[in-house]
XYZ file of N, CA and C in Angstrom:
450
model
N 35.249 -37.830 -104.085
C 35.820 -38.525 -102.942
C 35.639 -37.557 -101.632
N 35.055 -37.707 -100.453
C 35.115 -36.705 -99.742
C 36.424 -36.447 -98.814
N 36.673 -35.530 -98.441
C 37.840 -35.411 -97.365
C 37.987 -36.222 -96.617
N 39.153 -36.951 -96.358
C 39.823 -37.928 -95.697
C 38.776 -39.058 -95.646
N 38.169 -39.374 -96.577
C 37.194 -40.569 -96.683
C 37.860 -41.932 -96.859
N 39.119 -41.640 -96.958
C 39.783 -43.084 -97.488
C 40.411 -43.611 -96.240
N 40.672 -43.168 -95.064
C 41.057 -43.740 -93.909
C 42.511 -43.783 -93.831
N 43.396 -43.036 -94.659
C 44.711 -43.194 -94.788
C 45.451 -42.131 -94.084
N 46.582 -42.228 -93.538
C 47.434 -41.080 -93.305
C 48.708 -41.342 -93.776
N 49.356 -40.570 -94.612
C 50.563 -40.323 -95.291
C 51.721 -39.320 -94.649
N 52.575 -39.778 -94.558
C 53.827 -38.783 -94.404
C 54.573 -38.754 -95.511
N 54.625 -37.609 -96.218
C 55.195 -37.557 -97.704
C 56.456 -37.183 -97.894
N 57.495 -37.955 -96.985
C 58.750 -37.698 -96.932
C 59.477 -38.544 -97.707
N 59.300 -38.437 -98.925
C 59.713 -39.405 -99.924
C 61.477 -39.159 -100.036
N 61.851 -37.835 -99.901
C 63.068 -37.197 -100.143
C 63.806 -36.702 -98.739
N 63.068 -37.207 -97.560
C 63.419 -36.436 -96.373
C 62.494 -35.282 -96.377
N 62.595 -34.734 -94.995
C 61.739 -33.503 -94.868
C 62.412 -32.240 -95.129
N 62.028 -31.380 -95.898
C 62.725 -30.123 -96.311
C 62.241 -28.843 -95.290
N 61.050 -28.859 -95.011
C 60.272 -27.848 -94.143
C 59.176 -28.240 -93.407
N 58.987 -27.914 -92.187
C 59.865 -26.861 -91.497
C 60.840 -27.479 -90.736
N 60.925 -28.912 -90.575
C 61.697 -29.678 -89.607
C 63.118 -29.810 -90.155
N 63.117 -30.192 -91.597
C 64.485 -30.080 -92.232
C 65.470 -31.257 -91.499
N 64.741 -32.565 -91.627
C 65.152 -33.778 -91.236
C 65.492 -34.458 -92.469
N 66.461 -34.823 -93.055
C 67.132 -35.352 -94.286
C 66.604 -37.093 -93.974
N 66.916 -37.478 -92.919
C 66.593 -38.691 -92.460
C 65.033 -39.279 -92.553
N 64.177 -38.206 -92.478
C 62.695 -38.468 -92.632
C 62.356 -39.413 -93.536
N 61.304 -40.428 -93.517
C 60.964 -41.102 -94.518
C 59.440 -41.231 -94.603
N 59.158 -41.607 -95.797
C 57.404 -41.688 -96.165
C 56.870 -42.844 -95.545
N 55.613 -42.652 -94.965
C 55.117 -43.488 -94.151
C 53.607 -43.663 -94.711
N 52.938 -44.586 -94.891
C 51.645 -44.712 -95.576
C 50.917 -45.561 -94.474
N 49.939 -45.187 -93.650
C 49.262 -46.063 -92.677
C 47.664 -46.060 -92.595
N 47.267 -47.118 -92.578
C 45.731 -47.369 -92.950
C 45.462 -48.152 -94.047
N 46.311 -48.439 -94.600
C 45.884 -49.108 -96.042
C 45.558 -50.722 -95.849
N 44.645 -51.046 -96.843
C 44.402 -52.581 -96.715
C 44.221 -53.188 -98.263
N 44.089 -54.334 -98.357
C 43.959 -54.910 -99.826
C 42.865 -54.308 -100.446
N 41.862 -53.498 -99.868
C 40.788 -52.848 -100.614
C 40.900 -51.531 -100.949
N 42.386 -50.895 -100.374
C 42.647 -49.687 -100.746
C 42.740 -49.295 -102.167
N 42.320 -48.398 -102.986
C 42.550 -47.984 -104.196
C 43.608 -47.097 -104.599
N 44.010 -47.136 -105.835
C 45.077 -46.233 -106.152
C 44.313 -44.719 -106.140
N 43.248 -44.524 -106.418
C 42.324 -43.340 -106.229
C 42.552 -42.806 -104.669
N 42.424 -43.662 -104.072
C 42.369 -43.225 -102.461
C 43.936 -42.874 -101.980
N 44.871 -43.542 -102.618
C 46.263 -43.371 -102.166
C 46.545 -41.899 -102.652
N 46.261 -41.682 -104.016
C 46.381 -40.417 -104.504
C 45.892 -39.197 -103.783
N 44.520 -39.572 -103.502
C 43.950 -38.522 -102.496
C 44.503 -38.248 -101.526
N 45.000 -39.329 -100.620
C 45.840 -39.133 -99.312
C 47.021 -38.575 -99.495
N 47.626 -38.832 -100.826
C 49.017 -38.078 -101.247
C 48.802 -36.579 -101.149
N 47.692 -36.235 -101.920
C 47.575 -34.702 -101.919
C 47.103 -34.071 -100.752
N 46.333 -34.697 -99.746
C 46.028 -34.211 -98.619
C 47.117 -34.098 -97.720
N 47.972 -35.092 -97.671
C 49.307 -35.073 -97.003
C 50.125 -34.027 -97.268
N 50.226 -33.685 -98.760
C 51.118 -32.404 -98.957
C 50.676 -31.224 -98.865
N 49.300 -31.381 -98.743
C 48.482 -30.034 -98.190
C 48.708 -29.854 -96.822
N 48.960 -30.826 -95.950
C 48.976 -30.716 -94.376
C 50.389 -30.262 -94.153
N 51.490 -30.379 -94.975
C 52.773 -29.946 -94.756
C 52.933 -28.672 -95.259
N 52.095 -28.259 -96.138
C 52.005 -26.881 -96.562
C 51.290 -25.903 -95.393
N 50.306 -26.788 -94.731
C 49.692 -25.892 -93.661
C 50.739 -25.640 -92.559
N 51.609 -26.799 -92.513
C 52.548 -26.736 -91.199
C 53.337 -25.431 -91.519
N 53.776 -25.139 -92.698
C 54.680 -23.955 -93.045
C 53.720 -22.733 -92.916
N 52.499 -22.698 -93.412
C 51.754 -21.554 -93.433
C 51.368 -21.284 -92.023
N 51.187 -22.261 -91.160
C 51.022 -21.744 -89.639
C 52.171 -21.089 -89.166
N 53.275 -21.580 -89.389
C 54.673 -20.711 -89.101
C 54.620 -19.261 -89.656
N 54.151 -19.122 -90.879
C 54.079 -17.739 -91.621
C 53.094 -16.992 -90.928
N 52.020 -17.394 -90.588
C 50.944 -16.660 -90.001
C 51.352 -16.217 -88.386
N 52.201 -16.649 -87.806
C 52.757 -16.103 -86.693
C 53.581 -14.818 -86.850
N 54.272 -14.558 -88.049
C 54.756 -13.344 -88.385
C 54.128 -12.607 -89.297
N 53.155 -12.950 -89.785
C 52.161 -11.986 -90.781
C 50.850 -12.221 -90.788
N 49.973 -11.271 -90.789
C 48.600 -11.277 -90.654
C 48.081 -11.929 -91.846
N 48.763 -11.897 -93.170
C 47.906 -12.229 -94.258
C 47.296 -13.503 -94.438
N 46.084 -13.779 -94.700
C 45.582 -14.809 -94.843
C 45.257 -15.563 -96.237
N 45.949 -14.976 -97.124
C 45.988 -15.509 -98.570
C 47.055 -16.428 -98.533
N 46.836 -17.288 -99.568
C 48.120 -18.174 -100.157
C 47.908 -18.116 -101.546
N 48.954 -17.715 -101.969
C 49.243 -17.791 -103.621
C 49.823 -19.037 -104.074
N 49.446 -19.620 -104.712
C 50.242 -21.015 -105.421
C 50.113 -20.899 -106.790
N 51.283 -21.503 -107.213
C 51.403 -21.539 -108.661
C 51.901 -22.812 -108.940
N 52.036 -23.382 -110.281
C 52.518 -24.735 -110.811
C 51.612 -25.349 -111.704
N 51.962 -26.213 -112.293
C 51.313 -26.904 -113.296
C 50.628 -27.817 -112.571
N 50.787 -28.584 -111.310
C 50.060 -29.375 -110.567
C 48.629 -28.594 -110.316
N 48.911 -27.431 -109.735
C 47.676 -26.443 -109.076
C 46.892 -26.098 -110.421
N 47.649 -25.559 -111.343
C 47.021 -24.916 -112.656
C 45.935 -25.846 -113.291
N 46.318 -27.210 -113.179
C 45.588 -28.108 -113.889
C 44.799 -29.259 -113.170
N 44.588 -28.808 -111.991
C 43.614 -29.558 -110.984
C 43.119 -28.792 -109.966
N 41.620 -28.621 -110.304
C 40.707 -27.837 -109.209
C 40.616 -28.813 -107.939
N 40.664 -29.911 -108.209
C 40.484 -30.750 -106.781
C 41.656 -30.647 -105.995
N 42.946 -30.528 -106.555
C 44.051 -30.199 -105.570
C 44.115 -28.863 -104.931
N 43.419 -27.654 -105.930
C 43.392 -26.396 -105.254
C 42.391 -26.336 -104.406
N 41.390 -27.268 -104.393
C 40.393 -27.180 -103.473
C 40.738 -27.941 -102.041
N 41.577 -28.955 -102.276
C 42.341 -29.639 -101.121
C 42.970 -28.741 -100.198
N 43.875 -27.771 -101.230
C 44.944 -26.933 -100.420
C 44.023 -25.731 -99.631
N 43.170 -25.312 -100.299
C 42.100 -24.295 -99.660
C 41.820 -24.707 -98.279
N 41.029 -25.892 -98.410
C 40.213 -26.477 -97.422
C 41.035 -26.683 -96.173
N 42.453 -27.196 -96.547
C 43.355 -27.536 -95.544
C 43.736 -26.396 -94.944
N 44.062 -25.334 -95.591
C 44.678 -23.765 -95.130
C 43.635 -23.271 -94.470
N 42.483 -23.394 -94.803
C 41.376 -22.646 -94.322
C 41.434 -21.207 -94.940
N 42.138 -20.984 -96.131
C 42.255 -19.709 -96.483
C 42.146 -19.683 -98.222
N 42.093 -18.797 -98.904
C 41.728 -18.765 -100.157
C 43.177 -19.043 -101.032
N 42.854 -19.725 -102.227
C 44.328 -19.897 -102.631
C 43.996 -19.354 -104.198
N 44.791 -18.838 -104.589
C 45.036 -18.027 -106.015
C 45.805 -18.675 -106.785
N 45.329 -19.171 -108.005
C 46.606 -19.886 -108.832
C 47.057 -19.065 -109.856
N 48.233 -19.072 -110.048
C 48.770 -18.219 -111.251
C 49.438 -19.182 -112.175
N 49.246 -18.700 -113.494
C 50.039 -19.502 -114.325
C 51.335 -18.811 -114.671
N 51.770 -17.882 -113.954
C 52.743 -16.941 -114.117
C 54.146 -17.917 -114.243
N 55.042 -17.901 -115.225
C 56.159 -18.816 -115.510
C 57.267 -18.347 -114.318
N 57.413 -17.322 -113.776
C 58.201 -16.800 -112.786
C 57.344 -16.795 -111.404
N 56.826 -17.789 -111.023
C 56.044 -17.781 -109.928
C 56.409 -17.177 -108.408
N 57.818 -17.598 -108.241
C 58.359 -16.916 -106.977
C 58.452 -15.493 -107.201
N 59.033 -14.875 -108.181
C 59.444 -13.426 -108.450
C 57.836 -12.829 -108.518
N 56.921 -13.443 -108.856
C 55.753 -12.736 -108.820
C 55.139 -12.686 -107.360
N 55.091 -13.703 -106.863
C 54.749 -14.042 -105.507
C 55.372 -12.953 -104.560
N 56.547 -12.857 -104.806
C 57.173 -11.908 -104.065
C 56.643 -10.365 -104.105
N 56.648 -10.379 -105.604
C 55.977 -8.890 -105.797
C 54.544 -8.582 -105.275
N 53.718 -9.674 -105.366
C 52.360 -9.500 -104.934
C 52.399 -9.221 -103.409
N 53.091 -9.905 -102.472
C 53.313 -9.815 -100.949
C 53.882 -8.359 -100.885
N 54.808 -8.010 -101.346
C 55.089 -6.544 -101.376
C 54.153 -5.632 -101.613
N 53.346 -5.802 -102.836
C 52.227 -4.947 -103.175
C 51.017 -4.830 -101.897
N 50.818 -5.999 -101.528
C 49.807 -6.269 -100.536
C 50.254 -5.442 -99.193
N 51.399 -5.616 -98.732
C 52.152 -5.072 -97.532
C 52.083 -3.542 -97.742
N 52.019 -3.033 -98.810
C 52.363 -1.593 -99.117
C 50.623 -1.104 -99.355
N 49.909 -1.865 -99.388
C 48.470 -1.679 -99.404
C 47.862 -1.275 -100.904
N 48.700 -1.712 -101.685
C 48.312 -1.508 -102.872
C 47.343 -2.531 -103.494
N 47.713 -3.794 -103.013
C 46.521 -4.796 -103.140
C 46.004 -5.039 -101.799
N 44.598 -5.166 -102.103
C 43.944 -5.370 -100.599
C 43.454 -7.044 -100.552
N 42.949 -7.576 -101.564
C 42.579 -8.726 -101.509
C 42.843 -9.677 -102.657
N 43.023 -11.235 -102.640
C 43.153 -12.092 -103.568
C 42.029 -12.670 -104.038
N 41.749 -13.409 -105.148
C 40.660 -14.252 -105.415
C 40.317 -15.358 -104.445
N 39.396 -15.730 -104.065
C 39.111 -16.844 -102.859
C 38.556 -17.851 -103.393
N 38.983 -19.204 -102.884
C 38.203 -20.352 -103.039
C 37.298 -20.772 -101.793
N 36.202 -21.296 -101.714
C 35.744 -21.548 -100.473
C 36.527 -22.857 -99.643
N 36.401 -22.706 -98.274
C 36.953 -24.094 -97.570
C 35.891 -24.574 -96.931
N 35.056 -25.420 -97.542
C 33.891 -25.895 -96.945
C 33.958 -27.059 -95.991
N 35.279 -27.799 -96.214
C 35.425 -28.788 -95.565
C 36.356 -28.632 -94.302
N 36.687 -27.570 -93.864
C 37.830 -27.293 -93.090
C 37.757 -28.143 -91.683
N 36.468 -28.460 -90.992
C 36.846 -29.226 -89.882
C 37.058 -30.492 -90.223
N 36.768 -31.225 -91.331
C 36.940 -32.648 -91.649
C 38.575 -32.772 -91.877
N 39.052 -31.661 -92.677
C 40.533 -31.726 -93.120
C 41.235 -31.463 -91.667
N 40.729 -30.590 -90.778
C 41.540 -30.387 -89.503
C 41.846 -31.702 -88.514
N 40.725 -32.332 -88.596
C 40.920 -33.610 -87.747
C 41.916 -34.446 -88.771
N 41.899 -34.764 -89.761
C 42.731 -35.376 -90.687
C 44.338 -34.802 -90.508
N 44.282 -33.532 -90.439
C 45.460 -32.931 -90.382
C 46.358 -33.049 -88.862
N 45.398 -33.107 -87.774
C 45.998 -33.392 -86.459
C 46.263 -34.980 -86.576
N 45.422 -35.944 -86.830
C 45.999 -37.367 -87.138
C 47.329 -37.494 -87.649
N 47.758 -36.611 -88.867
C 48.759 -36.730 -89.414
C 50.131 -36.151 -88.762
N 49.813 -34.986 -88.072
C 50.753 -34.435 -86.926
C 51.243 -35.303 -85.764
N 49.986 -36.198 -85.363
C 50.636 -36.892 -84.248
C 51.249 -38.151 -84.887
N 51.115 -38.654 -85.958
C 51.775 -39.921 -86.620
C 53.351 -39.251 -86.936
N 53.691 -37.971 -87.241
C 54.614 -37.420 -87.563
C 55.402 -37.443 -86.402
N 55.003 -36.734 -85.021
C 55.649 -36.758 -84.018
C 55.943 -38.290 -83.442
N 55.159 -39.095 -83.565
C 55.511 -40.448 -82.996
C 56.435 -41.349 -83.615
N 56.555 -41.100 -85.120
C 57.660 -41.731 -86.036
C 59.009 -41.150 -86.070
N 58.915 -39.747 -85.613
C 60.212 -38.795 -85.830
C 60.552 -38.245 -84.706
N 59.988 -38.537 -83.328
C 60.544 -38.187 -82.092
C 62.181 -38.174 -82.032
N 62.730 -37.148 -81.551
C 64.081 -37.155 -81.309
C 64.305 -37.143 -79.867
């Protein structure tokens, strides 16, 4: 399925928003579905929506650090090339998947090694669909602001 081909916009706040807005009262919303919407389309929209939320955090981090690499780990990423590619496309940055059991500790160590100049680059995945994801990301951002304005 092509990026954003499903026509859905999802706000994935099933347990409130934890970051970057920290709104415990935020709720999930799925906009654009019809009787013809398939479970695969909903799943793809969910992965894309989660990637857009990661991108919101990543954008804030880029304001304070020049690093362009994103290191992600976990069973979902380790076992799904599609999910890794979606994340790389949305972030417009390389994503390196680590099967490390202590991913947080390893990530902190890698960031420190990069800051010290010991590591210069991480493995990269192409982000061929950045423009398509960018448009979808902007649509999700607009829906977020319209539904959760304070």
